[in-house]
Amino acid sequence: DAGVIQSPRHEVTEMGQEVTLRCKPISGHNSLFWYRQTMMRGLELLIYFNNNVPIDDSGMPEDRFSAKMPNASFSTLKIQPSEPRDSAVYFCASSLVQGEAFFGQGTRLTVV
Amino acid sequence: QKEVEQDPGPLSVPEGAIVSLNCTYSNSAFQYFMWYRQYSRKGPELLMYTYSSGNKEDGRFTAQVDKSSKYISLFIRDSQPSDSATYLCAMSQYNDYKLSFGAGTTVTVRA
């Protein structure tokens, strides 16, 4: 298996633009997570899905952020409109066993 | 107070030394305790996984959990330059897939 695949790896966008991050989880995994990592706040859980259903989105910072999982093999995280303070590395992770999360390589987002 | 506290370091040790890392936590409902390793510009990877209290050993790595003290540790024996990375502790409650991470400790092993 290729592991969790995220795209794009790097994204530079202007403030106010829409940004869409994509994730393909490991086949067979039933849980998917979106995390954000910054120097100041570390690794923060934004949202997680179980069997394609959002279970906990309490970490989503505000209404500008939305996430979808239309099927077991694909998820998106959208930011609209983007702001400079959204600059961070966004990780997607998937899991089959509790605690054993497999992370993608991350998307480094810069909003200028 | 954060739910999981971890000293961010940095920690610098000579090759062959024992590296000692630890985390404290406040939520007594945590049952699963993990250590992840993150190399620069990479995603975290699972290193050690422990359920409830006790010790677990895997090669040069030993994880310890003391639930009575709400304290977990990771020891790396015979450290190598390739062990240079950020180590993050993570925890979750029973039947909850959500992980709470520590801030991560950056470790450098000098050749």
Tab-separated table of C-alpha atoms in Angstrom:
chain	number	residue	atom	x	y	z
A	1	ASP	CA	0.000	0.000	0.000
A	2	ALA	CA	1.255	3.493	-0.817
A	3	GLY	CA	0.139	4.863	2.529
A	4	VAL	CA	-1.956	7.975	3.035
A	5	ILE	CA	-1.677	10.211	0.003
A	6	GLN	CA	-2.170	13.952	0.255
A	7	SER	CA	-2.220	16.579	-2.447
A	8	PRO	CA	-0.924	19.083	-3.110
A	9	ARG	CA	2.332	18.865	-1.113
A	10	HIS	CA	2.744	22.637	-1.183
A	11	GLU	CA	0.206	25.374	-1.736
A	12	VAL	CA	0.786	29.100	-1.864
A	13	THR	CA	-2.298	31.232	-2.218
A	14	GLU	CA	-3.433	34.777	-1.733
A	15	MET	CA	-5.604	35.861	1.143
A	16	GLY	CA	-9.266	35.481	0.310
A	17	GLN	CA	-8.818	32.607	-2.110
A	18	GLU	CA	-10.394	29.188	-1.706
A	19	VAL	CA	-8.047	26.339	-0.858
A	20	THR	CA	-8.873	22.642	-1.191
A	21	LEU	CA	-6.678	19.965	0.316
A	22	ARG	CA	-7.127	16.340	-0.689
A	23	CYS	CA	-6.532	13.025	1.002
A	24	LYS	CA	-6.672	9.373	0.000
A	25	PRO	CA	-6.607	7.145	3.101
A	26	ILE	CA	-5.136	3.668	3.307
A	27	SER	CA	-7.503	1.155	1.776
A	28	GLY	CA	-9.576	-0.639	4.420
A	29	HIS	CA	-9.103	1.977	7.129
A	30	ASN	CA	-12.388	3.165	8.588
A	31	SER	CA	-11.289	6.335	10.386
A	32	LEU	CA	-9.875	9.477	8.824
A	33	PHE	CA	-8.431	12.526	10.570
A	34	TRP	CA	-7.438	16.022	9.539
A	35	TYR	CA	-4.752	17.680	11.696
A	36	ARG	CA	-3.070	21.060	11.528
A	37	GLN	CA	0.493	21.584	12.768
A	38	THR	CA	2.097	24.914	13.648
A	39	MET	CA	5.105	25.848	15.747
A	40	MET	CA	2.931	27.741	18.192
A	41	ARG	CA	0.099	25.255	18.687
A	42	GLY	CA	1.648	21.921	17.731
A	43	LEU	CA	-0.538	19.200	16.224
A	44	GLU	CA	-4.249	19.961	16.501
A	45	LEU	CA	-7.111	17.708	15.464
A	46	LEU	CA	-9.527	19.540	13.208
A	47	ILE	CA	-12.059	16.823	12.414
A	48	TYR	CA	-12.358	13.082	12.243
A	49	PHE	CA	-14.603	10.724	10.326
A	50	ASN	CA	-15.586	7.173	11.083
A	51	ASN	CA	-17.056	5.140	8.218
A	52	ASN	CA	-17.283	8.383	6.186
A	53	VAL	CA	-19.408	10.112	8.849
A	54	PRO	CA	-18.046	13.180	10.687
A	55	ILE	CA	-17.811	12.239	14.355
A	56	ASP	CA	-16.072	15.220	15.935
A	57	ASP	CA	-15.521	18.571	14.254
A	58	SER	CA	-14.979	20.570	17.430
A	59	GLY	CA	-11.446	21.396	16.319
A	60	MET	CA	-12.525	23.169	13.143
A	61	PRO	CA	-11.497	26.742	13.880
A	62	GLU	CA	-14.405	28.540	12.246
A	63	ASP	CA	-16.987	28.410	9.493
A	64	ARG	CA	-14.360	29.126	6.881
A	65	PHE	CA	-13.234	25.520	7.272
A	66	SER	CA	-15.228	22.591	5.944
A	67	ALA	CA	-14.437	18.918	5.392
A	68	LYS	CA	-16.130	16.185	3.421
A	69	MET	CA	-15.689	12.483	2.954
A	70	PRO	CA	-17.930	11.432	0.057
A	71	ASN	CA	-16.598	7.858	0.053
A	72	ALA	CA	-14.160	5.600	1.871
A	73	SER	CA	-11.244	6.493	-0.383
A	74	PHE	CA	-11.360	10.277	-0.528
A	75	SER	CA	-11.652	13.317	1.698
A	76	THR	CA	-11.250	17.061	1.252
A	77	LEU	CA	-10.560	19.943	3.591
A	78	LYS	CA	-11.633	23.313	2.239
A	79	ILE	CA	-10.794	26.785	3.496
A	80	GLN	CA	-12.857	29.628	2.077
A	81	PRO	CA	-11.829	32.410	2.301
A	82	SER	CA	-8.249	31.729	3.334
A	83	GLU	CA	-6.353	34.016	5.719
A	84	PRO	CA	-2.624	34.359	6.531
A	85	ARG	CA	-3.194	32.803	9.968
A	86	ASP	CA	-4.275	29.592	8.226
A	87	SER	CA	-0.671	29.048	7.122
A	88	ALA	CA	0.403	25.693	8.546
A	89	VAL	CA	1.096	22.101	7.619
A	90	TYR	CA	-2.121	20.123	7.248
A	91	PHE	CA	-1.947	16.379	7.789
A	92	CYS	CA	-4.427	13.710	6.919
A	93	ALA	CA	-4.254	10.408	8.805
A	94	SER	CA	-6.198	7.175	8.639
A	95	SER	CA	-6.677	4.367	11.106
A	96	LEU	CA	-8.173	0.921	11.512
A	97	VAL	CA	-7.048	0.242	15.077
A	98	GLN	CA	-7.494	2.775	17.854
A	99	GLY	CA	-4.304	4.734	18.414
A	100	GLU	CA	-2.532	3.458	15.318
A	101	ALA	CA	-2.914	6.440	13.014
A	102	PHE	CA	-0.974	6.544	9.752
A	103	PHE	CA	-0.138	10.021	8.568
A	104	GLY	CA	0.347	11.385	5.100
A	105	GLN	CA	3.268	13.594	4.135
A	106	GLY	CA	1.246	16.737	4.744
A	107	THR	CA	0.321	19.818	2.733
A	108	ARG	CA	2.344	22.915	3.529
A	109	LEU	CA	-0.044	25.836	3.099
A	110	THR	CA	1.142	29.420	2.867
A	111	VAL	CA	-1.429	32.202	2.613
A	112	VAL	CA	0.065	35.559	1.629
B	1	GLN	CA	-3.538	23.814	31.452
B	2	LYS	CA	-3.050	21.611	28.401
B	3	GLU	CA	-4.437	18.102	28.488
B	4	VAL	CA	-1.026	16.654	27.565
B	5	GLU	CA	2.221	18.330	28.615
B	6	GLN	CA	5.539	17.592	26.946
B	7	ASP	CA	8.814	19.493	27.259
B	8	PRO	CA	9.701	20.674	23.728
B	9	GLY	CA	13.445	20.546	24.459
B	10	PRO	CA	15.555	20.632	22.393
B	11	LEU	CA	17.533	17.663	23.641
B	12	SER	CA	21.056	16.986	22.346
B	13	VAL	CA	22.921	13.786	23.259
B	14	PRO	CA	26.080	12.015	22.027
B	15	GLU	CA	25.755	8.863	19.964
B	16	GLY	CA	25.292	5.800	22.152
B	17	ALA	CA	23.635	7.692	25.013
B	18	ILE	CA	20.234	6.844	26.460
B	19	VAL	CA	17.517	9.288	25.477
B	20	SER	CA	14.755	9.805	28.032
B	21	LEU	CA	11.503	11.485	27.018
B	22	ASN	CA	8.335	11.963	29.006
B	23	CYS	CA	4.839	13.394	29.060
B	24	THR	CA	2.327	14.141	31.764
B	25	TYR	CA	-1.416	14.302	31.331
B	26	SER	CA	-4.464	15.427	33.247
B	27	ASN	CA	-7.283	13.307	31.802
B	28	SER	CA	-7.596	10.130	33.855
B	29	ALA	CA	-9.821	8.629	31.142
B	30	PHE	CA	-6.876	8.117	28.789
B	31	GLN	CA	-6.312	4.412	28.200
B	32	TYR	CA	-4.187	4.265	25.047
B	33	PHE	CA	-0.707	5.774	24.980
B	34	MET	CA	1.418	6.185	21.890
B	35	TRP	CA	4.745	7.635	20.822
B	36	TYR	CA	5.134	9.026	17.333
B	37	ARG	CA	8.377	10.015	15.622
B	38	GLN	CA	8.458	12.864	13.125
B	39	TYR	CA	11.404	13.597	10.885
B	40	SER	CA	11.796	17.087	9.465
B	41	ARG	CA	9.221	17.848	6.772
B	42	LYS	CA	7.596	14.428	7.133
B	43	GLY	CA	4.403	13.170	8.728
B	44	PRO	CA	4.459	11.562	12.186
B	45	GLU	CA	4.940	7.786	12.250
B	46	LEU	CA	3.835	5.458	15.015
B	47	LEU	CA	6.749	4.204	17.095
B	48	MET	CA	5.251	2.612	20.204
B	49	TYR	CA	1.727	1.724	21.308
B	50	THR	CA	0.673	0.804	24.842
B	51	TYR	CA	-2.693	0.031	26.353
B	52	SER	CA	-3.183	0.975	30.020
B	53	SER	CA	-0.239	0.761	32.428
B	54	GLY	CA	3.020	-1.117	32.167
B	55	ASN	CA	6.127	-1.375	30.044
B	56	LYS	CA	6.645	-2.293	26.422
B	57	GLU	CA	9.949	-2.950	24.726
B	58	ASP	CA	10.723	-2.985	21.012
B	59	GLY	CA	14.364	-3.232	20.104
B	60	ARG	CA	16.163	-0.162	21.423
B	61	PHE	CA	12.884	1.496	22.443
B	62	THR	CA	11.058	1.108	25.765
B	63	ALA	CA	7.759	2.766	26.599
B	64	GLN	CA	6.497	3.045	30.169
B	65	VAL	CA	3.079	4.107	31.426
B	66	ASP	CA	2.323	5.015	35.029
B	67	LYS	CA	-1.380	5.797	35.193
B	68	SER	CA	-1.312	6.453	38.930
B	69	SER	CA	1.077	9.353	38.311
B	70	LYS	CA	-0.377	10.262	34.895
B	71	TYR	CA	3.112	9.999	33.445
B	72	ILE	CA	4.501	8.232	30.397
B	73	SER	CA	8.071	7.788	29.242
B	74	LEU	CA	10.019	6.694	26.189
B	75	PHE	CA	13.618	5.501	26.433
B	76	ILE	CA	15.930	5.076	23.473
B	77	ARG	CA	19.014	2.974	24.179
B	78	ASP	CA	22.235	3.145	22.186
B	79	SER	CA	20.979	6.231	20.376
B	80	GLN	CA	22.012	6.756	16.765
B	81	PRO	CA	22.187	9.886	14.603
B	82	SER	CA	19.254	8.444	12.669
B	83	ASP	CA	17.166	8.810	15.848
B	84	SER	CA	17.380	12.595	15.480
B	85	ALA	CA	13.762	13.662	15.128
B	86	THR	CA	10.833	15.131	17.025
B	87	TYR	CA	9.085	12.681	19.328
B	88	LEU	CA	5.417	13.249	20.110
B	89	CYS	CA	3.412	11.504	22.767
B	90	ALA	CA	-0.266	10.891	22.059
B	91	MET	CA	-3.172	9.542	24.083
B	92	SER	CA	-6.777	8.567	23.649
B	93	GLN	CA	-9.725	7.420	25.716
B	94	TYR	CA	-11.318	4.024	25.473
B	95	ASN	CA	-13.447	3.667	22.344
B	96	ASP	CA	-12.480	7.153	21.126
B	97	TYR	CA	-10.255	7.369	18.076
B	98	LYS	CA	-9.393	11.013	18.723
B	99	LEU	CA	-5.730	11.479	19.698
B	100	SER	CA	-4.460	14.221	22.013
B	101	PHE	CA	-0.852	15.055	21.216
B	102	GLY	CA	1.927	16.575	23.261
B	103	ALA	CA	3.938	19.462	21.836
B	104	GLY	CA	6.774	17.147	20.772
B	105	THR	CA	10.417	16.994	21.939
B	106	THR	CA	13.135	17.639	19.370
B	107	VAL	CA	16.075	15.262	19.798
B	108	THR	CA	19.498	15.526	18.172
B	109	VAL	CA	21.965	12.657	18.451
B	110	ARG	CA	25.499	13.867	17.766
B	111	ALA	CA	27.870	11.531	15.909
